[in-house]
XYZ file of C-alpha atoms in Angstrom:
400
model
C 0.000 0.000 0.000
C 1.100 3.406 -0.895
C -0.666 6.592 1.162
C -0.579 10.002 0.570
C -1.202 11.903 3.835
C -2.466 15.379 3.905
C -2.106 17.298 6.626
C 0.695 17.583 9.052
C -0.748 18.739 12.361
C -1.801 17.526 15.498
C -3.493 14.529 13.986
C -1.342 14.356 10.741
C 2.239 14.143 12.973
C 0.138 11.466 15.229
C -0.769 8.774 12.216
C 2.974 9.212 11.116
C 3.976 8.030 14.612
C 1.631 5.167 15.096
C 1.976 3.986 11.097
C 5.347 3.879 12.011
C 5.565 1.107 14.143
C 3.681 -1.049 11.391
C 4.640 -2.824 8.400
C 1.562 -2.804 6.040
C 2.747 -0.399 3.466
C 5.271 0.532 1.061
C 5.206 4.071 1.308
C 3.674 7.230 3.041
C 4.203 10.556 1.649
C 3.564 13.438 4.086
C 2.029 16.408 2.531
C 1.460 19.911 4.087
C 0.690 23.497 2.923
C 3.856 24.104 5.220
C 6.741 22.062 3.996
C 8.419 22.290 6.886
C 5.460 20.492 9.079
C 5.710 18.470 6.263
C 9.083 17.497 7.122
C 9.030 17.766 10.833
C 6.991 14.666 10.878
C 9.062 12.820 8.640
C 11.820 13.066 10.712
C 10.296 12.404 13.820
C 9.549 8.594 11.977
C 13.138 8.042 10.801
C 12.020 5.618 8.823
C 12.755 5.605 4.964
C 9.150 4.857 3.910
C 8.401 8.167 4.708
C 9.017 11.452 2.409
C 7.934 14.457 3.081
C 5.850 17.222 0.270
C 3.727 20.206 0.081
C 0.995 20.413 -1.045
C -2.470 22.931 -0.986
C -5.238 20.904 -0.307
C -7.807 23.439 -1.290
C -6.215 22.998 -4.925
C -7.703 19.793 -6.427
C -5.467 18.900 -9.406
C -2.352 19.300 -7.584
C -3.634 16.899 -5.061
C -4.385 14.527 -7.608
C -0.984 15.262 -9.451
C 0.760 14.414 -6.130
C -1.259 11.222 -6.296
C -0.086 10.259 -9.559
C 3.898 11.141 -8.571
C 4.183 8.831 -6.064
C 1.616 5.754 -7.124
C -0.377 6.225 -4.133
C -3.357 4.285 -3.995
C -5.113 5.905 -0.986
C -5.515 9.418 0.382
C -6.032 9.705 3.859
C -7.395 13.423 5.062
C -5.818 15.039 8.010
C -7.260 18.504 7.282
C -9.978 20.407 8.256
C -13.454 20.218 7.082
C -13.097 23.201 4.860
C -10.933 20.630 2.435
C -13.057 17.913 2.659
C -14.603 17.976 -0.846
C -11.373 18.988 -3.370
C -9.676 16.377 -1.310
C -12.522 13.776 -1.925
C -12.698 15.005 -5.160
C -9.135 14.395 -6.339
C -9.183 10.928 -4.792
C -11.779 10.033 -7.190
C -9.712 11.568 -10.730
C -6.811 9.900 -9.331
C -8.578 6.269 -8.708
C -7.376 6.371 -5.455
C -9.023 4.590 -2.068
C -9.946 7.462 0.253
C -10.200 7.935 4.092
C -11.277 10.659 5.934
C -12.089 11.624 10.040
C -14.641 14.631 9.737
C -17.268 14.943 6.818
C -18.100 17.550 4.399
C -19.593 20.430 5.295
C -23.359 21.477 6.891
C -25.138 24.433 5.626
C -28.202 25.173 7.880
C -31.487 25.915 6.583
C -32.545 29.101 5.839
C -36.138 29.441 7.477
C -35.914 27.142 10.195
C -32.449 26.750 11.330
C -33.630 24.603 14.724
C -35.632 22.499 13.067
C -34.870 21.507 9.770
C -32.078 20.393 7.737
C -30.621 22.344 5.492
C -27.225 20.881 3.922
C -26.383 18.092 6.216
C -22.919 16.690 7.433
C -20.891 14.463 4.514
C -24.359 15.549 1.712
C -22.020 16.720 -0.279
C -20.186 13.243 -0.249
C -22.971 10.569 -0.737
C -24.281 12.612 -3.543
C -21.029 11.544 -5.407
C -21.648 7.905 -3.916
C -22.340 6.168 -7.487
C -19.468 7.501 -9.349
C -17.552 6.059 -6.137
C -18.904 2.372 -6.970
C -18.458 2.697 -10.076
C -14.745 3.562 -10.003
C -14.337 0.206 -8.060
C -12.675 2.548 -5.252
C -13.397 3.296 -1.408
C -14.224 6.210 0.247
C -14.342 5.366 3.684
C -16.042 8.828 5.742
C -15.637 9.590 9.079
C -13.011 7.129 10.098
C -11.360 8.902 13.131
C -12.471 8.436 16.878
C -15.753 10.215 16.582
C -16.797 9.798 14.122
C -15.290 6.775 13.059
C -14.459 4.309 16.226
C -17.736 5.090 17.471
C -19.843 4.038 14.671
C -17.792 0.826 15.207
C -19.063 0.266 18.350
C -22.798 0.929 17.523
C -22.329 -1.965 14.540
C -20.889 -3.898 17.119
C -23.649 -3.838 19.514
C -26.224 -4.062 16.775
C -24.330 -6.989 15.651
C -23.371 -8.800 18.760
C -25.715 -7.452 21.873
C -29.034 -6.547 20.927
C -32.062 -7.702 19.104
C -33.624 -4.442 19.012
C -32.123 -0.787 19.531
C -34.251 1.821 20.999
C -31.336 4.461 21.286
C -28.075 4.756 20.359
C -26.170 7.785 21.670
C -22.606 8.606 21.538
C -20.980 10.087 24.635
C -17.708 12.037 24.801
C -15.902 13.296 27.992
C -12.641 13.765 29.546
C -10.712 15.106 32.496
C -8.133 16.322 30.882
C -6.635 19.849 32.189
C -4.108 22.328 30.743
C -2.243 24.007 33.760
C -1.752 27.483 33.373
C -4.157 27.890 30.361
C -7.566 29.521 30.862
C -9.096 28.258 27.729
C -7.123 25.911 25.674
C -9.289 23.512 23.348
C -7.426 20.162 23.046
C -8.462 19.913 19.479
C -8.592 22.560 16.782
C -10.872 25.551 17.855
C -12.087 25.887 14.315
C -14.192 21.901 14.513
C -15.414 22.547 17.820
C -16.900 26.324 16.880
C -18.374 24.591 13.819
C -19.412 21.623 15.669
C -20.743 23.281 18.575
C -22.329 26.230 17.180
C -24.103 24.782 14.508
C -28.063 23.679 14.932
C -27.641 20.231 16.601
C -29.141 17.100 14.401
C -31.347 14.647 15.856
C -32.561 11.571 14.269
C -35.563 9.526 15.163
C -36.857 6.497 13.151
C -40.155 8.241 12.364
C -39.099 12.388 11.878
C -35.863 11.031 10.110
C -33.007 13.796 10.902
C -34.170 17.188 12.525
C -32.400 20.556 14.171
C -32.514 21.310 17.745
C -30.633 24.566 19.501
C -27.180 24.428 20.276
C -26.284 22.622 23.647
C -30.028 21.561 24.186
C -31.124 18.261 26.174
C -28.796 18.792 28.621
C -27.882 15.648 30.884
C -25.275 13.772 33.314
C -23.306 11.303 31.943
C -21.172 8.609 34.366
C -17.987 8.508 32.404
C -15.563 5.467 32.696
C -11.754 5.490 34.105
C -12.210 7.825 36.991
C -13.393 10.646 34.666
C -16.548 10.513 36.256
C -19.898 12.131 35.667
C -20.214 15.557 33.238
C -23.326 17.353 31.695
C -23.398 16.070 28.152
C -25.050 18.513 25.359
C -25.939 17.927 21.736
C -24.000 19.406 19.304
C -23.515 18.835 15.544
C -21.642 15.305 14.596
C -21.283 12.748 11.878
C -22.245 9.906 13.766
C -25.900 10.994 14.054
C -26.230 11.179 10.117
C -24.401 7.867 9.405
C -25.462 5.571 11.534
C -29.486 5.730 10.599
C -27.948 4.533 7.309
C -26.860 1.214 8.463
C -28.256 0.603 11.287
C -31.904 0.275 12.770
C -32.238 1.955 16.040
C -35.239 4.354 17.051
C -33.094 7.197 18.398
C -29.180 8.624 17.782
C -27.885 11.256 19.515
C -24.276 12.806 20.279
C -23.687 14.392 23.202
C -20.643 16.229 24.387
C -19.361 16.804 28.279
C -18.117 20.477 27.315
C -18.639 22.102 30.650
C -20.188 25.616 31.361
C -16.880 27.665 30.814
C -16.500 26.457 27.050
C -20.196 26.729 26.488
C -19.958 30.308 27.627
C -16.881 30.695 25.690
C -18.300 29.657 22.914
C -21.373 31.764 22.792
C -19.400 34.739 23.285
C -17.506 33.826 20.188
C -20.670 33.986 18.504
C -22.491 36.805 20.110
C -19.037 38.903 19.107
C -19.374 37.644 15.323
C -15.725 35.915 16.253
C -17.075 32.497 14.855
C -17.579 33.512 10.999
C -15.603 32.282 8.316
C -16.471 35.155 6.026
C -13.049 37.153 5.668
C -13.559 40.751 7.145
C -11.261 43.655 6.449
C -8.935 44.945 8.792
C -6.609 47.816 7.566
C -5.253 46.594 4.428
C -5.910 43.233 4.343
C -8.588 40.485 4.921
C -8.768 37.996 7.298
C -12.187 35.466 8.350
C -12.691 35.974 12.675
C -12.195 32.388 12.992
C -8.898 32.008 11.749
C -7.907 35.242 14.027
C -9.522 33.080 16.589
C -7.258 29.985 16.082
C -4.247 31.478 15.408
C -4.737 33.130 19.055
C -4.983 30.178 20.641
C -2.377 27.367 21.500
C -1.856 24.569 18.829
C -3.381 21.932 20.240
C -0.820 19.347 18.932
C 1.788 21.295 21.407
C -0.214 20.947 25.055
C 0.409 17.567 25.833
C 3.310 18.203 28.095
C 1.151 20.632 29.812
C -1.811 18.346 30.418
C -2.915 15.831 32.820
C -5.966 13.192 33.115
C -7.732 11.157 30.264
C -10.125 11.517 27.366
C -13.104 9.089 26.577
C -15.395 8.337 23.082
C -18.103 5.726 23.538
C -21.152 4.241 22.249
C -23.937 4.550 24.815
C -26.663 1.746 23.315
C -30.342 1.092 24.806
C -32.654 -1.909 23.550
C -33.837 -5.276 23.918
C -31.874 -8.785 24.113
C -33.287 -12.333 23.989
C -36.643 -10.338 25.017
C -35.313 -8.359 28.044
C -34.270 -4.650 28.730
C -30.241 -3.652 28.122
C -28.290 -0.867 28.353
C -24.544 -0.972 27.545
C -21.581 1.971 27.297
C -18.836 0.786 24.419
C -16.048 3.078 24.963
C -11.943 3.631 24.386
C -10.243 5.683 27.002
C -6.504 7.193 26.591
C -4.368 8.445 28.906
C -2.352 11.477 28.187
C 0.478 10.272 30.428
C 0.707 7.106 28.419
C -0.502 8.542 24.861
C 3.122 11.440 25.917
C 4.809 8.449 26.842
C 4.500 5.873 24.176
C 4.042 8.116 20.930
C 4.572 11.903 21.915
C 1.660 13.006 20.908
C -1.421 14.305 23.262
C -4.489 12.066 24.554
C -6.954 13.938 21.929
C -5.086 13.901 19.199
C -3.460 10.389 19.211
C -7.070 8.723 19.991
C -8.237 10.443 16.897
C -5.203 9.450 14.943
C -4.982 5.518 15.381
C -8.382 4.610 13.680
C -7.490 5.564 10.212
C -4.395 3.868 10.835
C -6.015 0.482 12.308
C -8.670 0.742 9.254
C -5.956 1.004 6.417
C -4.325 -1.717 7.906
C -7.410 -3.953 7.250
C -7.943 -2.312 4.078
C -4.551 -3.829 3.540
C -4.631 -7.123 4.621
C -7.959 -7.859 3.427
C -9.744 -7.482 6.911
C -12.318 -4.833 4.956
C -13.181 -4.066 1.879
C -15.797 -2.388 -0.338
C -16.909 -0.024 -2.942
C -18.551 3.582 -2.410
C -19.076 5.921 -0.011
C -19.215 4.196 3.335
C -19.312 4.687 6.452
C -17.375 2.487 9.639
C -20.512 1.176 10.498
C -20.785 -0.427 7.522
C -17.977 -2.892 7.815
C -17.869 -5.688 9.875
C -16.414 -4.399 13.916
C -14.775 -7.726 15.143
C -11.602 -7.215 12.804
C -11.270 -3.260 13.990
C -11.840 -3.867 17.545
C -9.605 -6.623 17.450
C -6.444 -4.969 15.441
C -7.597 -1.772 17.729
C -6.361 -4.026 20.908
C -2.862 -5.078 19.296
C -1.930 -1.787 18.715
C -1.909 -1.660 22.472
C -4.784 0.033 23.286
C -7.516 -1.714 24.271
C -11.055 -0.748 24.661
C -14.543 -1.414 27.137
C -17.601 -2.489 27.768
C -19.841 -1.510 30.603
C -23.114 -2.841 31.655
C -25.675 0.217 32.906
């Protein structure tokens, strides 16, 4: 296997360390809009299957010109949303396999914002779905932690503990502080203002997908590991709009233990305009409020040596089983001691980073397969939750 990387951040300079330690391919180029991320990463690997280019993702046939130069058959996205689509996009021209962690972009709708759909998460994607199977190539969406492990975990328990699924509802939460750092996001500032400030979607099996307000059905959740329990909100994710697509289940939800200081945070942002991605001017040039925003902030690939405590994604699942009532929490928890330790990368960062690794791995070996645009939950879980455990980090099951 040959794999042309883009992006070489947080994430990005995470996969390269974890790939690293594996033998499944031939090659991984390392591309970046900033050569010299680009090349930072490389060397961190010393390993010669590595090389380091740059590349701008937002610039379709270069992508798929880089493609072409080095005979890669798959592209996996470390970027931002924003590049989503010319990066899906030049997979396709180049007739390469294609992974991704966060979907195309949402649009909301213009009447009724809170309670309709407009654009929805990864529309943009399925709609080129049939020119996918018919290239004979993959396009495997929202393979990180959340989405991505997550939906694993929900096909699991469809698969493997329930007959019937009244709810499935993904739970995130962590304990993880930055000392000396009032407000330090642990992943990048501009997903979690999109994420979090964009109308929540709900699905239920008989309104299909609707809009609630940001941060709305508020409730505790009893996180695993010592984290303990946090008020979980909705907020916009993946999960909810690619699970109903596999699986039956009357209810999905995500939920996210943000805390009142980031929600307040965050509605400031917005209140003060500071979350729009419409470049403003300011004296002589032009610059959107978001980037401003992020470029204020700490890079979240560079706090690990300031934080302490643990981060956890799960798969909270409620139905029926050989006739009686169950309730079950699937979940991964990493430490940001051991994530430091091991790989030198932060808790957040690294969880996110190892999925795409463990499912190109089984895309190599054989483990999955498939045409089209698909989603985790569409592949069978054993093989991922099993190569997921010997890479060393093993994941739960609780009973409620």
């Amino acid at each position: 296997m040959r794999i042309l990387l883009v992006g070489a951040g947080g994430v990005g300079g995470a996969v390269v360390r974890i790939a690293a330690r594996r033998g499944f391919f031939e090659r991984l180029v390392v591309a970046d809009y900033d050569p010299r991320r680009a090349e930072a990463a490389v060397a961190a690997a010393a390993d010669s299957r590595f090389t380091a280019a740059r590349v701008d993702a937002s610039h379709e046939a270069d992508v798929t010109a880089l493609l072409a130069e080095h005979r890669c058959d798959v592209l996996l996205n470390a970027t931002d949303p924003r590049f989503v689509m010319p990066l899906f996009r030049a997979a396709l021209s180049a007739g390469a396999h294609y992974l991704d962690m966060a979907m195309s972009l949402s649009q909301p709708h213009p009447e009724r914002p809170y309670a309709e759909c407009g654009v929805k998460l990864g529309d943009e994607q399925f709609a080129l779905a049939d020119q996918w199977q018919d290239s004979g190539r993959l396009a495997l969406v929202g393979m990180g932690v959340e989405p991505g492990l997550s939906d694993v975990f929900a096909r699991y328990a469809a698969d493997e503990l329930f007959d019937d699924i009244e709810e499935i509802g993904v739970r995130d939460g962590a304990d993880l502080v930055v000392e000396g750092m009032a407000f330090a996001p642990t992943f990048s500032i501009w997903t979690m203002i999109e994420e979090c400030l964009n109308p929540p979607v709900v699905y239920e099996s008989d309104r299909q997908w609707f809009t609630t307000e940001p941060f709305s059905e508020p409730e505790v959740f009893d996180f695993p590991a010592g984290i303990g329990p946090l008020e979980c909100v909705n907020v916009e994710h993946e999960e909810v709009l690619l699970m109903p697509r596999w699986l039956k289940a009357g209810r999905v939800t995500f939920k996210y233990g943000l805390g009142t200081e980031t929600i307040e945070t965050l509605k400031t942002l917005h209140r003060l305009g500071l979350d729009g991605t419409e470049p403003v001017r300011v004296g002589g040039t032009s610059v959107a409020p978001r980037d401003v925003v992020a470029a204020c902030l700490p890079d979240p690939a560079g706090l690990g040596d300031r934080m302490t405590g643990s981060t956890c994604a799960g798969t909270w699942v409620k139905g029926t089983k050989d006739g009686a009532a169950r309730e079950v929490y699937l979940y991964h928890v990493v430490d940001n001691q051991w994530s430091m330790r091991e790989y030198g990368a932060q808790a957040v960062v690294w969880q996110t980073a190892v999925n795409p690794v463990v499912a190109m791995e089984l895309l190599a070996n054989g483990g999955w397969s498939g045409t089209g645009v698909l989603g985790p939950e569409a592949l069978p879980p054993l093989p991922f939750l099993d190569l997921l455990t010997a890479y060393g980090s093993p994941w739960g099951l609780r009973e409620h």
